[in-house]
């Protein structure tokens, strides 16, 4: 699905702002049929949970409703009109007037509807969007709904971040000509100093296709005709880490030699390859330095915010990071576009977190039943997971910053049933995009001699917490055990090893001269311990600290106001660990 753009043949309206807002109610079975009866207003984009000082809204499980009116621009007469929702966490239903025009399950990828017959140029339409935050064993991520003794519905899940819900990204109304570009796929190769942009264009009707590649100075670098082909650029300026050089692929559809549609797509010329235990970008070894992150901030929850986006990237530059993982779901497209422009490398992940009965909210335990079974994660879960992979790759395949797909985080990869579950998903991902390596983030029970799926992937990514969840307050033992495990992986596989998570919780302002967990100094020393081991293992090609910033988790006694593993606080102030990383990564 192409992101909406304003071009000489297309126009768009961003429908961000305050919408009427109400919880689902039994006495209002069709809230979309008329003006929503509520005095509440909720901002879009934002998660709704922390906006109101209301426990019922914060803890709500089920549907909520957003509504607003919008006037269709009078200049859109004769155009096709689409309504697009960038994300509805985790299920969305869109109505124009009282007609259902779109439904979608999956909280982090966009969906849209052609509403041409309902959108009369110059007239107002009423848009109502229902959003359901329920997670079950048939959703990605999974969860469980229960009812307590007072009849209240409760949501539980096995991932360690709060289940923020609502409309966290933008809603759009946009116009296109009747015959228009519907899909555009690119890949790039390099031969000597010549960059090649391979492209495929799909359109809604018959039209001649003309393409042109333009450099950042507006000069034509190459041009061609036809719905598919290759554009060769001698002495191409390559996209590379720290240098986000982008060409623009300009596509025109023509009928009787007149342009009927125009669409432009930024393109970065670069290659990605795994060769033995090395990860190569443009044929050069690349070492990942950065973080697992979250779309998380006070009040907004997972709501997209441009000021926060720019500030977070500025902090990553300050600390010397060159990459991040979209833990544990696809991030907003604006985030990837920013990474494209600024040369930041991205590992792009599906929302498949929590496929592990031995983990719950970050706590390690023992599984009491098989995870991959008819009673738990079954063929319905697998189909939802497959759809999440399709939508992730379809949305993000054209981003040069995305160098690897991560298909899941900390699944149970020890259980024999895991291979039967995951192998078809790996095959699907390779079929959809054979140009990028694949990985998954493995949890602590899956060692080189117990993991059952690592051979299916190109890069071994390990989430490891020696010195925290194991060997707590004993960094000597942590260093020894970490090195033993990493050497076992290198002996078993000739593949790059990526440390997808490592770190420790710390409370800003808590200090100790001793190895005292939760102190800033302990977080510092734990990171330094891991770094010594990384530097002794040649196969380690990357280190992503968990986490960039403190983030909110589900309420409970295990987490006090969220997860504190950030090297920045939730309001983005540096802890002592940030200076350790800056000295290492910039030095």
Coordinates of C-alpha atoms in Angstrom, one line a residue:
X1 CA 0.0 0.0 0.0
X2 CA 1.5 3.3 -1.1
X3 CA 1.7 6.1 1.4
X4 CA -0.5 9.1 0.4
X5 CA 1.4 11.9 -1.2
X6 CA 0.4 15.3 -2.7
X7 CA 1.4 15.4 -6.3
X8 CA 0.2 17.4 -9.4
X9 CA -2.5 14.8 -9.8
X10 CA -3.3 14.0 -6.2
X11 CA -4.4 15.9 -3.1
X12 CA -4.7 14.9 0.5
X13 CA -6.2 16.1 3.8
X14 CA -4.7 15.0 7.2
X15 CA -7.7 14.5 9.5
X16 CA -5.6 14.9 12.7
X17 CA -7.1 16.9 15.6
X18 CA -9.8 16.5 18.1
X19 CA -12.5 13.8 17.4
X20 CA -15.6 13.0 19.4
X21 CA -14.8 10.0 21.6
X22 CA -16.9 7.5 23.5
X23 CA -16.5 4.0 25.0
X24 CA -18.7 1.3 23.5
X25 CA -22.1 1.1 25.3
X26 CA -24.8 -1.5 25.3
X27 CA -27.5 1.2 25.0
X28 CA -25.9 2.6 21.8
X29 CA -25.7 -0.4 19.5
X30 CA -25.1 1.7 16.4
X31 CA -22.9 4.7 17.4
X32 CA -22.0 5.4 13.8
X33 CA -25.6 5.9 12.7
X34 CA -25.8 9.5 14.0
X35 CA -23.8 12.1 15.9
X36 CA -21.9 10.4 18.7
X37 CA -23.6 11.3 22.0
X38 CA -20.7 12.4 24.1
X39 CA -19.0 15.5 25.4
X40 CA -15.5 13.8 25.3
X41 CA -13.0 14.7 22.7
X42 CA -9.8 12.7 22.0
X43 CA -6.8 13.8 20.0
X44 CA -5.7 11.9 16.9
X45 CA -3.0 10.8 16.7
X46 CA -2.7 9.5 20.3
X47 CA -3.5 6.5 22.4
X48 CA -6.6 7.3 24.5
X49 CA -5.6 5.5 27.7
X50 CA -3.6 8.2 29.5
X51 CA -5.4 11.2 28.0
X52 CA -8.3 11.3 30.5
X53 CA -8.1 11.2 34.2
X54 CA -10.4 8.3 34.3
X55 CA -9.6 4.7 35.5
X56 CA -12.4 3.2 33.4
X57 CA -11.0 4.6 30.2
X58 CA -7.4 3.7 31.1
X59 CA -8.4 0.1 31.8
X60 CA -11.0 -0.3 29.1
X61 CA -11.2 -3.6 27.2
X62 CA -13.2 -3.6 24.0
X63 CA -14.4 -1.1 21.4
X64 CA -14.2 2.7 21.5
X65 CA -15.5 5.1 19.0
X66 CA -14.1 8.2 17.3
X67 CA -16.1 10.5 15.1
X68 CA -15.8 13.8 13.2
X69 CA -17.2 15.5 10.1
X70 CA -15.1 16.6 7.2
X71 CA -15.9 18.5 4.1
X72 CA -14.7 17.0 0.8
X73 CA -12.8 19.6 -1.2
X74 CA -15.0 20.9 -4.0
X75 CA -12.1 20.5 -6.4
X76 CA -12.2 16.7 -6.0
X77 CA -15.2 16.3 -8.4
X78 CA -14.5 13.5 -10.8
X79 CA -11.7 12.1 -8.6
X80 CA -11.6 8.9 -6.7
X81 CA -11.6 9.5 -2.9
X82 CA -9.9 7.2 -0.4
X83 CA -10.1 7.2 3.4
X84 CA -6.9 5.8 5.0
X85 CA -6.2 4.9 8.7
X86 CA -2.5 4.6 9.4
X87 CA -3.1 2.4 12.5
X88 CA -6.0 1.3 14.7
X89 CA -4.8 -0.6 17.7
X90 CA -5.7 -3.5 17.3
X91 CA -8.8 -3.8 15.2
X92 CA -10.5 -1.1 13.2
X93 CA -14.0 -0.5 11.6
X94 CA -14.6 2.6 9.5
X95 CA -18.0 4.0 8.7
X96 CA -18.9 6.9 6.4
X97 CA -22.4 7.9 7.4
X98 CA -24.0 4.6 8.5
X99 CA -22.2 2.5 5.9
X100 CA -19.3 0.2 6.9
X101 CA -16.5 0.9 4.4
X102 CA -13.4 -0.9 5.9
X103 CA -12.4 -3.4 8.5
X104 CA -8.9 -4.4 9.6
X105 CA -7.3 -6.6 12.2
X106 CA -3.7 -5.7 13.1
X107 CA -2.7 -2.7 15.2
X108 CA 0.3 -1.3 13.4
X109 CA -0.2 -1.3 9.7
X110 CA -2.5 0.9 7.6
X111 CA -5.8 0.2 5.8
X112 CA -8.0 2.2 3.6
X113 CA -11.3 2.3 1.7
X114 CA -12.5 3.8 -1.6
X115 CA -15.4 6.0 -0.6
X116 CA -15.9 7.8 -3.9
X117 CA -19.6 7.2 -4.1
X118 CA -20.1 8.5 -0.6
X119 CA -17.8 11.6 -0.8
X120 CA -19.5 14.3 -2.8
X121 CA -17.2 17.2 -3.7
X122 CA -18.0 20.2 -1.6
X123 CA -20.3 18.2 0.8
X124 CA -19.7 17.1 4.4
X125 CA -19.4 13.5 5.4
X126 CA -19.5 11.9 8.9
X127 CA -16.6 9.6 9.6
X128 CA -16.8 7.2 12.5
X129 CA -14.0 4.8 13.4
X130 CA -14.4 2.0 15.9
X131 CA -11.2 0.7 17.6
X132 CA -11.0 -2.6 19.5
X133 CA -8.0 -3.3 21.7
X134 CA -8.7 -6.9 22.5
X135 CA -5.9 -9.5 22.2
X136 CA -6.6 -13.2 22.0
X137 CA -4.6 -16.3 21.1
X138 CA -5.6 -15.6 17.5
X139 CA -4.2 -12.1 17.3
X140 CA -0.7 -10.8 16.8
X141 CA 0.4 -10.0 19.5
X142 CA -1.6 -12.6 21.5
X143 CA -3.4 -12.1 24.8
X144 CA -6.2 -13.4 26.9
X145 CA -9.5 -11.9 28.0
X146 CA -11.0 -12.8 31.4
X147 CA -14.0 -11.6 33.5
X148 CA -13.5 -11.0 37.2
X149 CA -16.0 -11.6 40.0
X150 CA -17.5 -8.1 39.5
X151 CA -18.1 -8.7 35.8
X152 CA -15.3 -6.5 34.6
X153 CA -13.4 -7.6 31.5
X154 CA -9.7 -7.9 32.0
X155 CA -6.9 -8.1 29.3
X156 CA -3.7 -10.0 30.0
X157 CA -0.8 -10.4 27.6
X158 CA 2.7 -11.8 27.7
X159 CA 4.7 -8.8 26.5
X160 CA 6.3 -6.2 28.7
X161 CA 4.8 -3.0 27.4
X162 CA 1.5 -1.4 28.0
X163 CA -1.4 -2.2 25.6
X164 CA -1.9 1.3 24.4
X165 CA -4.9 1.6 22.1
X166 CA -6.8 4.0 19.9
X167 CA -5.8 5.9 16.8
X168 CA -2.0 6.4 17.4
X169 CA -1.3 7.6 13.8
X170 CA -2.8 9.8 11.3
X171 CA -6.1 9.5 9.4
X172 CA -6.2 10.7 5.8
X173 CA -8.6 11.7 3.1
X174 CA -7.0 11.8 -0.3
X175 CA -7.9 12.0 -4.0
X176 CA -6.5 10.1 -7.0
X177 CA -7.4 10.1 -10.7
X178 CA -9.6 7.3 -11.9
X179 CA -6.6 5.6 -13.5
X180 CA -3.8 5.8 -11.0
X181 CA -0.7 4.0 -9.6
X182 CA -1.8 1.4 -7.1
X183 CA 1.5 -0.3 -6.2
X184 CA 5.2 0.4 -6.7
X185 CA 8.0 -2.0 -5.8
X186 CA 11.7 -1.3 -6.0
X187 CA 14.9 -3.0 -5.3
X188 CA 18.5 -1.9 -6.0
X189 CA 21.7 -3.5 -7.1
X190 CA 25.2 -2.2 -7.6
X191 CA 27.7 -3.3 -10.3
X192 CA 31.0 -1.6 -9.9
X193 CA 30.2 2.1 -9.6
X194 CA 26.8 1.8 -11.4
X195 CA 23.7 1.6 -9.3
X196 CA 20.6 -0.1 -10.7
X197 CA 17.0 0.6 -9.6
X198 CA 14.7 -2.2 -10.5
X199 CA 11.0 -1.2 -10.4
X200 CA 7.5 -2.7 -10.9
X201 CA 4.5 -0.4 -11.3
X202 CA 0.8 -1.5 -11.0
X203 CA -2.1 0.7 -12.1
X204 CA -5.9 0.7 -11.7
X205 CA -6.4 0.7 -15.5
X206 CA -4.7 0.7 -18.8
X207 CA -2.1 3.4 -19.3
X208 CA 1.4 4.0 -20.6
X209 CA 4.0 4.1 -17.9
X210 CA 6.9 6.5 -17.9
X211 CA 9.5 6.6 -15.1
X212 CA 12.3 9.0 -14.3
X213 CA 15.0 8.8 -11.6
X214 CA 15.9 12.3 -10.3
X215 CA 18.9 13.1 -8.0
X216 CA 18.8 15.4 -5.0
X217 CA 19.8 18.4 -7.3
X218 CA 16.7 17.7 -9.4
X219 CA 18.7 16.4 -12.3
X220 CA 17.6 13.3 -14.3
X221 CA 19.8 10.4 -13.5
X222 CA 18.0 7.8 -15.7
X223 CA 14.6 7.3 -17.4
X224 CA 12.7 4.5 -19.1
X225 CA 9.3 3.4 -20.2
X226 CA 7.2 0.4 -19.2
X227 CA 5.5 -1.0 -16.1
X228 CA 8.7 -2.8 -15.1
X229 CA 12.3 -2.4 -15.8
X230 CA 15.7 -1.2 -14.5
X231 CA 17.3 2.2 -14.4
X232 CA 21.1 2.3 -14.5
X233 CA 22.9 5.2 -12.8
X234 CA 26.6 5.5 -13.6
X235 CA 28.7 6.7 -10.7
X236 CA 25.7 6.5 -8.4
X237 CA 25.6 8.2 -5.1
X238 CA 24.9 5.3 -2.7
X239 CA 22.7 5.3 0.4
X240 CA 24.8 4.2 3.3
X241 CA 24.8 4.4 7.1
X242 CA 25.2 8.0 8.2
X243 CA 24.6 9.3 4.6
X244 CA 20.9 9.0 3.6
X245 CA 21.2 9.9 0.0
X246 CA 17.9 9.6 -1.8
X247 CA 16.9 9.7 -5.5
X248 CA 13.3 10.1 -6.4
X249 CA 11.6 7.7 -8.7
X250 CA 9.0 9.7 -10.5
X251 CA 6.2 7.6 -12.1
X252 CA 3.8 9.0 -14.7
X253 CA 0.8 7.3 -16.2
X254 CA -0.2 8.6 -19.6
X255 CA -3.3 8.3 -21.8
X256 CA -3.2 9.8 -25.3
X257 CA 0.2 11.3 -24.3
X258 CA -1.4 13.3 -21.5
X259 CA -0.3 12.6 -17.8
X260 CA -3.3 11.2 -15.9
X261 CA -1.4 10.4 -12.7
X262 CA 2.0 11.2 -11.1
X263 CA 3.6 9.7 -8.1
X264 CA 7.0 10.1 -6.6
X265 CA 8.9 7.6 -4.4
X266 CA 12.2 8.2 -2.6
X267 CA 14.8 5.5 -3.4
X268 CA 18.1 4.8 -1.8
X269 CA 20.6 2.8 -3.9
X270 CA 22.2 0.2 -1.6
X271 CA 22.7 -3.5 -1.2
X272 CA 22.5 -5.8 1.9
X273 CA 24.1 -9.2 2.2
X274 CA 25.1 -11.7 4.9
X275 CA 28.4 -13.4 4.0
X276 CA 29.6 -15.9 6.6
X277 CA 29.7 -14.2 10.0
X278 CA 29.6 -10.7 8.4
X279 CA 26.7 -8.3 7.7
X280 CA 27.5 -6.2 4.7
X281 CA 25.9 -3.0 3.4
X282 CA 27.2 -2.0 -0.1
X283 CA 29.7 -4.8 0.3
X284 CA 31.3 -3.3 3.4
X285 CA 31.1 -4.8 6.9
X286 CA 28.5 -3.1 9.1
X287 CA 28.4 -3.1 12.9
X288 CA 25.0 -2.3 14.5
X289 CA 25.2 0.2 17.3
X290 CA 22.0 1.3 18.9
X291 CA 18.8 0.3 20.6
X292 CA 15.6 -1.5 20.9
X293 CA 13.0 1.3 21.1
X294 CA 9.3 1.8 21.7
X295 CA 6.7 4.2 20.5
X296 CA 6.0 5.4 24.0
X297 CA 5.8 8.7 25.7
X298 CA 3.9 10.4 28.5
X299 CA 0.2 11.3 27.8
X300 CA 0.5 10.3 24.1
X301 CA 1.1 6.6 24.8
X302 CA 2.0 5.3 21.3
X303 CA 0.8 8.5 19.6
X304 CA 3.0 9.7 16.8
X305 CA 4.6 13.1 17.5
X306 CA 7.0 15.0 15.2
X307 CA 8.7 16.9 18.0
X308 CA 9.4 13.6 19.8
X309 CA 10.5 11.9 16.6
X310 CA 13.1 14.6 15.8
X311 CA 14.3 14.7 19.4
X312 CA 14.7 10.9 19.7
X313 CA 16.8 10.8 16.5
X314 CA 18.9 13.8 17.8
X315 CA 19.6 11.8 21.0
X316 CA 20.6 8.8 19.0
X317 CA 23.0 10.9 17.0
X318 CA 24.4 12.4 20.2
X319 CA 25.0 9.0 21.7
X320 CA 26.6 7.6 18.5
X321 CA 23.9 5.1 17.5
X322 CA 23.6 4.1 13.9
X323 CA 20.6 1.8 14.1
X324 CA 17.5 0.6 16.0
X325 CA 15.0 -2.2 16.0
X326 CA 11.3 -1.5 15.8
X327 CA 10.6 -3.4 18.9
X328 CA 8.0 -5.0 19.0
X329 CA 5.8 -3.9 16.1
X330 CA 6.1 -1.8 12.9
X331 CA 6.6 1.9 13.7
X332 CA 5.0 4.8 12.0
X333 CA 6.0 5.3 8.3
X334 CA 7.2 8.8 9.2
X335 CA 9.8 7.2 11.4
X336 CA 11.2 5.1 8.6
X337 CA 11.1 8.0 6.2
X338 CA 13.1 10.0 8.6
X339 CA 15.6 7.2 8.9
X340 CA 15.8 7.0 5.1
X341 CA 16.7 10.7 4.9
X342 CA 19.3 10.6 7.7
X343 CA 21.0 7.3 7.0
X344 CA 19.9 5.4 10.1
X345 CA 19.7 1.6 9.8
X346 CA 16.5 -0.2 10.8
X347 CA 15.7 -3.7 11.7
X348 CA 11.9 -3.9 11.0
X349 CA 9.8 -6.2 13.2
X350 CA 6.3 -7.6 13.2
X351 CA 4.1 -7.4 16.2
X352 CA 4.7 -11.1 17.0
X353 CA 5.7 -10.8 20.6
X354 CA 4.5 -13.0 23.4
X355 CA 4.4 -16.4 21.5
X356 CA 6.0 -18.0 24.6
X357 CA 4.2 -19.4 27.6
X358 CA 7.5 -19.3 29.6
X359 CA 7.5 -15.5 29.6
X360 CA 5.0 -13.1 31.0
X361 CA 5.4 -9.4 31.3
X362 CA 9.2 -9.8 31.1
X363 CA 9.3 -12.4 33.8
X364 CA 10.9 -15.8 33.1
X365 CA 9.0 -18.9 34.1
X366 CA 8.2 -22.5 33.2
X367 CA 5.6 -23.3 30.5
X368 CA 2.9 -25.6 31.8
X369 CA 1.5 -26.5 28.4
X370 CA 2.6 -26.6 24.8
X371 CA 2.7 -23.1 23.2
X372 CA 2.1 -24.3 19.6
X373 CA -0.9 -26.5 20.0
X374 CA -4.7 -26.4 19.1
X375 CA -5.3 -25.0 22.6
X376 CA -3.0 -22.0 22.3
X377 CA -1.1 -20.8 19.2
X378 CA -2.7 -22.7 16.4
X379 CA -3.3 -22.4 12.7
X380 CA -5.4 -19.3 13.3
X381 CA -2.5 -17.6 15.1
X382 CA -0.2 -18.6 12.3
X383 CA -2.5 -17.1 9.7
X384 CA -2.6 -13.9 11.6
X385 CA 1.2 -13.9 11.9
X386 CA 1.5 -14.5 8.1
X387 CA -0.8 -11.6 7.4
X388 CA 1.3 -9.4 9.7
X389 CA 4.4 -10.4 7.7
X390 CA 2.7 -9.7 4.4
X391 CA 1.5 -6.2 5.6
X392 CA 4.9 -5.3 7.1
X393 CA 6.8 -6.2 3.9
X394 CA 4.2 -4.6 1.6
X395 CA 4.3 -1.4 3.6
X396 CA 8.1 -1.1 4.2
X397 CA 9.9 -2.9 1.3
X398 CA 10.8 0.4 -0.4
X399 CA 12.7 1.9 2.5
X400 CA 16.5 1.8 2.1
X401 CA 16.9 2.2 5.9
X402 CA 15.3 -1.2 6.4
X403 CA 18.0 -3.8 6.1
X404 CA 16.5 -6.8 7.8
X405 CA 13.2 -8.3 8.8
X406 CA 12.7 -9.5 12.3
X407 CA 9.7 -12.0 12.2
X408 CA 9.1 -12.3 16.0
X409 CA 10.5 -11.4 19.4
X410 CA 11.4 -14.0 22.1
X411 CA 9.2 -16.9 20.9
X412 CA 9.4 -20.4 22.4
X413 CA 12.0 -21.7 20.0
X414 CA 12.9 -24.7 22.1
X415 CA 9.5 -26.5 21.9
X416 CA 9.5 -29.0 19.0
X417 CA 6.2 -27.6 17.7
X418 CA 7.9 -24.2 17.1
X419 CA 9.6 -25.4 13.9
X420 CA 6.4 -26.5 12.3
X421 CA 4.8 -23.1 13.2
X422 CA 7.7 -20.9 12.1
X423 CA 9.2 -22.6 9.0
X424 CA 6.3 -21.7 6.7
X425 CA 6.5 -18.1 7.9
X426 CA 10.2 -17.9 7.1
X427 CA 9.5 -19.3 3.6
X428 CA 6.7 -16.7 3.1
X429 CA 9.0 -13.8 4.1
X430 CA 11.7 -15.0 1.7
X431 CA 9.2 -15.3 -1.1
X432 CA 7.8 -11.8 -0.5
X433 CA 11.3 -10.2 -0.2
X434 CA 14.4 -12.3 -1.2
X435 CA 16.6 -9.2 -1.0
X436 CA 16.8 -8.8 2.8
X437 CA 18.2 -11.1 5.5
X438 CA 15.8 -12.5 8.1
X439 CA 16.2 -12.8 11.9
X440 CA 14.2 -13.3 15.1
X441 CA 15.1 -12.2 18.6
X442 CA 15.7 -15.3 20.7
X443 CA 15.1 -15.6 24.5
X444 CA 17.3 -17.0 27.2
X445 CA 16.2 -20.7 27.2
X446 CA 17.1 -21.1 23.5
X447 CA 20.8 -21.8 23.5
X448 CA 22.8 -23.2 20.6
X449 CA 22.1 -26.8 21.6
X450 CA 18.4 -26.3 22.4
X451 CA 17.1 -23.8 19.8
X452 CA 15.1 -25.6 17.0
X453 CA 14.8 -22.8 14.4
X454 CA 18.0 -20.7 14.3
X455 CA 19.2 -22.5 11.1
X456 CA 16.2 -21.1 9.2
X457 CA 17.5 -17.5 9.6
X458 CA 20.4 -15.5 8.3
X459 CA 21.4 -13.6 11.5
X460 CA 21.3 -15.0 15.0
X461 CA 19.8 -12.3 17.3
X462 CA 20.0 -12.9 21.0
X463 CA 18.2 -11.1 23.9
X464 CA 20.4 -11.7 26.9
X465 CA 20.2 -10.4 30.5
X466 CA 23.2 -12.0 32.3
X467 CA 23.8 -9.9 35.4
X468 CA 20.1 -9.0 35.7
X469 CA 17.6 -11.9 35.4
X470 CA 20.4 -14.4 35.9
X471 CA 23.6 -13.9 37.8
X472 CA 22.0 -10.9 39.4
X473 CA 24.5 -8.6 41.1
X474 CA 27.3 -10.9 40.0
X475 CA 29.0 -9.4 37.0
X476 CA 32.0 -11.7 37.2
X477 CA 29.7 -14.7 36.6
X478 CA 27.7 -12.8 34.1
X479 CA 30.8 -12.1 32.0
X480 CA 31.9 -15.7 32.1
X481 CA 28.5 -17.1 31.2
X482 CA 27.8 -14.7 28.4
X483 CA 31.1 -15.5 26.8
X484 CA 30.6 -19.2 27.1
X485 CA 27.2 -18.9 25.4
X486 CA 28.4 -16.7 22.6
X487 CA 31.3 -19.0 21.8
X488 CA 28.9 -22.0 21.7
X489 CA 26.8 -20.1 19.1
X490 CA 29.9 -19.3 17.0
X491 CA 31.0 -23.0 17.1
X492 CA 27.5 -24.1 16.0
X493 CA 26.8 -21.6 13.3
X494 CA 28.8 -19.6 10.8
X495 CA 26.4 -16.7 11.0
X496 CA 26.5 -13.1 12.3
X497 CA 25.4 -12.7 15.9
X498 CA 23.4 -9.7 16.8
X499 CA 22.7 -8.8 20.4
X500 CA 19.2 -7.6 20.2
X501 CA 18.7 -6.8 23.8
X502 CA 20.9 -6.4 26.9
X503 CA 20.8 -4.1 29.8
X504 CA 19.5 -3.5 33.3
X505 CA 16.8 -1.4 35.0
X506 CA 18.0 1.7 36.8
X507 CA 16.2 4.5 38.6
X508 CA 17.5 7.9 37.7
X509 CA 19.2 9.3 40.7
X510 CA 19.8 6.0 42.6
X511 CA 23.5 5.7 43.1
X512 CA 25.9 3.1 44.8
X513 CA 29.6 2.4 44.9
X514 CA 28.7 -1.3 45.1
X515 CA 27.2 -3.6 42.5
X516 CA 23.7 -2.6 43.5
X517 CA 20.9 -3.5 41.0
X518 CA 18.7 -0.6 40.0
X519 CA 21.5 1.9 40.6
X520 CA 22.8 4.0 37.7
X521 CA 26.3 2.7 38.3
X522 CA 25.2 -0.9 38.1
X523 CA 23.6 -0.3 34.7
X524 CA 26.8 1.3 33.6
X525 CA 29.0 -1.6 34.8
X526 CA 26.7 -4.2 33.3
X527 CA 26.9 -2.6 29.9
X528 CA 30.7 -2.4 30.2
X529 CA 30.8 -6.1 31.1
X530 CA 28.8 -7.0 28.0
X531 CA 31.0 -4.8 25.8
X532 CA 34.2 -6.6 26.9
X533 CA 32.7 -9.9 25.8
X534 CA 31.5 -8.5 22.5
X535 CA 34.9 -7.2 21.7
X536 CA 36.4 -10.7 22.2
X537 CA 33.9 -12.4 19.8
X538 CA 34.5 -11.7 16.1
X539 CA 31.0 -12.9 15.0
X540 CA 29.2 -10.3 17.1
X541 CA 28.2 -7.7 14.5
X542 CA 25.8 -5.6 16.6
X543 CA 24.8 -4.4 20.0
X544 CA 21.3 -3.0 20.6
X545 CA 20.8 -1.9 24.2
X546 CA 17.4 -2.5 25.8
X547 CA 16.1 0.2 25.9
X548 CA 16.5 3.6 24.4
X549 CA 14.1 5.2 27.0
X550 CA 12.0 4.0 29.9
X551 CA 8.6 3.0 28.9
X552 CA 5.2 2.1 30.3
X553 CA 4.1 -1.5 31.1
X554 CA 1.0 -3.1 32.4
X555 CA 0.2 -2.1 36.0
X556 CA 1.5 -4.4 38.7
X557 CA 4.0 -4.9 41.5
X558 CA 6.8 -6.2 39.3
X559 CA 7.1 -2.9 37.4
X560 CA 6.9 0.4 39.3
X561 CA 5.7 3.0 36.8
X562 CA 7.0 1.0 33.9
X563 CA 10.2 -0.6 32.6
X564 CA 13.3 1.3 33.7
X565 CA 15.9 -0.2 31.3
X566 CA 16.2 3.0 29.3
X567 CA 19.5 4.7 29.1
X568 CA 17.3 7.8 28.8
X569 CA 14.3 8.5 31.2
X570 CA 10.8 8.5 29.8
X571 CA 11.1 12.3 29.4
X572 CA 14.4 11.8 27.5
X573 CA 16.9 12.8 30.1
X574 CA 20.2 10.9 30.0
X575 CA 21.2 8.4 32.7
X576 CA 24.8 7.7 33.4
X577 CA 24.7 4.7 31.0
X578 CA 24.1 7.1 28.1
X579 CA 27.5 8.6 28.7
X580 CA 29.1 5.1 28.7
X581 CA 27.5 4.4 25.3
X582 CA 28.5 7.8 23.9
X583 CA 32.1 7.2 24.9
X584 CA 32.1 3.8 23.3
X585 CA 30.1 4.5 20.1
X586 CA 31.5 8.0 19.3
X587 CA 35.0 7.2 20.6

